[in-house]
mmCIF file of C-alpha atoms in Angstrom:
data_model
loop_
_atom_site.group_PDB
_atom_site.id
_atom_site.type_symbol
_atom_site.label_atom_id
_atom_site.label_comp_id
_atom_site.label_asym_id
_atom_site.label_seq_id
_atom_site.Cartn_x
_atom_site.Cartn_y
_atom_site.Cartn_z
ATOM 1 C CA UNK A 155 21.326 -35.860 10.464
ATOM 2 C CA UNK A 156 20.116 -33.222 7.963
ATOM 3 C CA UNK A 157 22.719 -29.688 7.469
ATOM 4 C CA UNK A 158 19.559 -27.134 7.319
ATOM 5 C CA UNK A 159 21.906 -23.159 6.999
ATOM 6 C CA UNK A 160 24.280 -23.613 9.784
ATOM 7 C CA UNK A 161 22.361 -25.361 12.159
ATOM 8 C CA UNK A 162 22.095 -29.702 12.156
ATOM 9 C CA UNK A 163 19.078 -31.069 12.745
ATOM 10 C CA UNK A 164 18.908 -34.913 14.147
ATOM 11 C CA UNK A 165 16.743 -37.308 13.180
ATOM 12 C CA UNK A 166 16.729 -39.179 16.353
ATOM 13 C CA UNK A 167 16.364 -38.825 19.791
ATOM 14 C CA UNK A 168 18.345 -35.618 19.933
ATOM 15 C CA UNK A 169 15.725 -33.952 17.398
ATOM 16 C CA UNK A 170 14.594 -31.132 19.526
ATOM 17 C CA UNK A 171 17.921 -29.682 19.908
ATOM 18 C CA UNK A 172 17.256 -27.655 16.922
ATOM 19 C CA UNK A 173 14.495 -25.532 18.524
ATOM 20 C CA UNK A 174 16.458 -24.930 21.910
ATOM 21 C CA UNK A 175 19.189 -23.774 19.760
ATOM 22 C CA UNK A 176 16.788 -21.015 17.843
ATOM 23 C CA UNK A 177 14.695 -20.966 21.235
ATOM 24 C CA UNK A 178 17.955 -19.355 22.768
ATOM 25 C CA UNK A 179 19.017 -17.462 19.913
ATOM 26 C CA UNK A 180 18.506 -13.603 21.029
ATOM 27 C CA UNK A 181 15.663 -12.058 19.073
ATOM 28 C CA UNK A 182 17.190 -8.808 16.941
ATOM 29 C CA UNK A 183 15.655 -5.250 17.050
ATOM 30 C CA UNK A 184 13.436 -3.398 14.992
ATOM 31 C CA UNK A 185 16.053 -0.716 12.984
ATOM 32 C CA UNK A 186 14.981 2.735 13.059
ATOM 33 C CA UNK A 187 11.681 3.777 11.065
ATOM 34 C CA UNK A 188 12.091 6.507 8.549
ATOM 35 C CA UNK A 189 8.656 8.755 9.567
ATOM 36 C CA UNK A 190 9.514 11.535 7.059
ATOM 37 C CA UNK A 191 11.851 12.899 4.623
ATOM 38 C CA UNK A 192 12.728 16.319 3.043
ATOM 39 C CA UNK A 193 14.830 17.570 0.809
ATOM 40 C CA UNK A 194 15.919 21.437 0.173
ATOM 41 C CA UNK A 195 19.022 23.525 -0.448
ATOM 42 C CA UNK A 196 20.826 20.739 -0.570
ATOM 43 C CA UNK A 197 19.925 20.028 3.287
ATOM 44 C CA UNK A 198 18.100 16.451 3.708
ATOM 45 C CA UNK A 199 15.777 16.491 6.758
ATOM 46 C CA UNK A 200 15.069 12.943 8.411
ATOM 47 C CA UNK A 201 12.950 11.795 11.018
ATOM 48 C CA UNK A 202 13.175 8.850 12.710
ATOM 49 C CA UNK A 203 11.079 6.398 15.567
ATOM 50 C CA UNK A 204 13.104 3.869 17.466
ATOM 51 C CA UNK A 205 12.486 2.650 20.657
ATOM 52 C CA UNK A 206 15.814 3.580 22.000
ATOM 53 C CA UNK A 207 16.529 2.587 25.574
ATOM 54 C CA UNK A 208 19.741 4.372 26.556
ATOM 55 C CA UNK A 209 22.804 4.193 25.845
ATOM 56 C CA UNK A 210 22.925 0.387 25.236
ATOM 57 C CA UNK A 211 20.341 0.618 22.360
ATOM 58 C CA UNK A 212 19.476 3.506 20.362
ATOM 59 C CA UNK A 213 19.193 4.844 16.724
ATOM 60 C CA UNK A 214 22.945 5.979 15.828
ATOM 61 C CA UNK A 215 22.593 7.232 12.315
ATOM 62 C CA UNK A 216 21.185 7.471 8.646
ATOM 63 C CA UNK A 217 22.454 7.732 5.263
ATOM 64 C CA UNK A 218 21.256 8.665 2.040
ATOM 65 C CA UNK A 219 22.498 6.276 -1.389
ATOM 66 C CA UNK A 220 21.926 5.940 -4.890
ATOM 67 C CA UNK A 221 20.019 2.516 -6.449
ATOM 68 C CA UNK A 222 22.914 0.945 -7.005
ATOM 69 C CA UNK A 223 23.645 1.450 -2.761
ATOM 70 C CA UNK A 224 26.594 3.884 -3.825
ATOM 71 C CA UNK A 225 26.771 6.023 -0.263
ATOM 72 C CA UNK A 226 26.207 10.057 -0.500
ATOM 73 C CA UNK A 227 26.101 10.995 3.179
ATOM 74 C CA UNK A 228 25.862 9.834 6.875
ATOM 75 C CA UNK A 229 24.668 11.566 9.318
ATOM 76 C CA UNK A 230 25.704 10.177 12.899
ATOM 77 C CA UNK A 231 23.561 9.853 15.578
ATOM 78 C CA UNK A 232 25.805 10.173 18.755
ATOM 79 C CA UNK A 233 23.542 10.125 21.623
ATOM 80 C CA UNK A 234 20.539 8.190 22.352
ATOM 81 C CA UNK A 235 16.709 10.137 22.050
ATOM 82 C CA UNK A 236 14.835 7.980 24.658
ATOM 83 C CA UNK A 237 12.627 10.675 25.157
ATOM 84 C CA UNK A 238 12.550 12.441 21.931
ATOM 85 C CA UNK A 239 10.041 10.310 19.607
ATOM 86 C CA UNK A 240 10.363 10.762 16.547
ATOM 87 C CA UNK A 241 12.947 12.800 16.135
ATOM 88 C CA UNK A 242 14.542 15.053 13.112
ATOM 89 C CA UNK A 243 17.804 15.681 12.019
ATOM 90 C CA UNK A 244 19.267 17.432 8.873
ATOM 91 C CA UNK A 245 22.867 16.638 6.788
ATOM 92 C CA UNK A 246 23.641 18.962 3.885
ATOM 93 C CA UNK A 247 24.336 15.944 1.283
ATOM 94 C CA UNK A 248 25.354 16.712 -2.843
ATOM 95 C CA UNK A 249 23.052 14.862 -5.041
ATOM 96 C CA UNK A 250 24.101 14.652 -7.888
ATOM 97 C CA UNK A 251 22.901 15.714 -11.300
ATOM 98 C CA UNK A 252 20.028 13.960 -12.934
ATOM 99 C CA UNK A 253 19.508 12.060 -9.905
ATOM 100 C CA UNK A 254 15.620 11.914 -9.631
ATOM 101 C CA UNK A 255 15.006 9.010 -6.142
ATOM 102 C CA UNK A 256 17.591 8.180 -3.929
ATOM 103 C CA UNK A 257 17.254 6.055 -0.598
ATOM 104 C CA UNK A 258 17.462 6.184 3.049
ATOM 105 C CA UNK A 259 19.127 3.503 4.903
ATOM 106 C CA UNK A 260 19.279 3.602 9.318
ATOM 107 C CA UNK A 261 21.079 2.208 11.576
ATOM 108 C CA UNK A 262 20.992 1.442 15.307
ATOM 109 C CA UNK A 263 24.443 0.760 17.914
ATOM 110 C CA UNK A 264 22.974 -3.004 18.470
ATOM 111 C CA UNK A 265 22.259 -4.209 14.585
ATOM 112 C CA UNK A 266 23.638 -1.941 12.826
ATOM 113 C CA UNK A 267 22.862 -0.912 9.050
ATOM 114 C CA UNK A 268 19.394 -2.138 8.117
ATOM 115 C CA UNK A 269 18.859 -4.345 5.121
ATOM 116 C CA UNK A 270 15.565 -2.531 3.934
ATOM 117 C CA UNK A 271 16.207 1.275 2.394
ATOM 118 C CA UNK A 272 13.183 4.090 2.528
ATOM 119 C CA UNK A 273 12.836 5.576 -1.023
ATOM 120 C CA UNK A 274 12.494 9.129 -1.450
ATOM 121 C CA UNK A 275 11.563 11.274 -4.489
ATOM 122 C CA UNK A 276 13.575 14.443 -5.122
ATOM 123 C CA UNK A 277 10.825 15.908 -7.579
#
């Protein structure tokens, strides 16, 4: 028996259980692709491609962080836009001082927060 991140994998006759398991194992969604990105008056613009599916799968929101992943502003998605691809929505978010790239993180109702951030230039 070998312990390979959560799952056992047997040496013996039982050996193939290990791909049924990951065979079954639901496949997760793509999160939401930043397309573009603007920033003025303190108003961020973002637009966004998923391919939501209604209600029981859709984009629900972007934020905008610092490097370090400190969080300056959501913006909550809070309908689905199954027909609407890509689509743009603004958040008036402070950046502060001296700040010269921040990053934009998105988030769908099934996965929720991606890992991967879109970097964005404010000069």
């Amino acid at each position: 028996m070998i312990w390979n991140g959560g799952l056992v994998l047997y040496d013996g006759p039982m050996k193939y259980l290990s791909f049924l398991l990951l065979a079954a194992t639901p496949a997760f969604a793509d999160a939401p692709v930043v397309e573009a990105v603007t920033y003025s008056g303190g108003s961020f613009s973002v637009s966004l491609s998923h391919p939501d599916t209604g209600w029981d799968h859709y984009a629900d929101g972007w934020r905008v962080e610092l490097a370090d992943g400190t969080i300056l502003g959501t913006r909550v998605l809070a309908h689905p836009h199954v027909n609407e691809q890509p689509f743009t929505r603004s958040s008036q978010i402070i950046v502060p001082e001296g700040v010269d790239e921040v990053f934009v993180r998105t988030s769908n109702n099934v996965d929720g927060w991606a890992d991967e951030t879109t970097p964005f230039a404010l000069n």
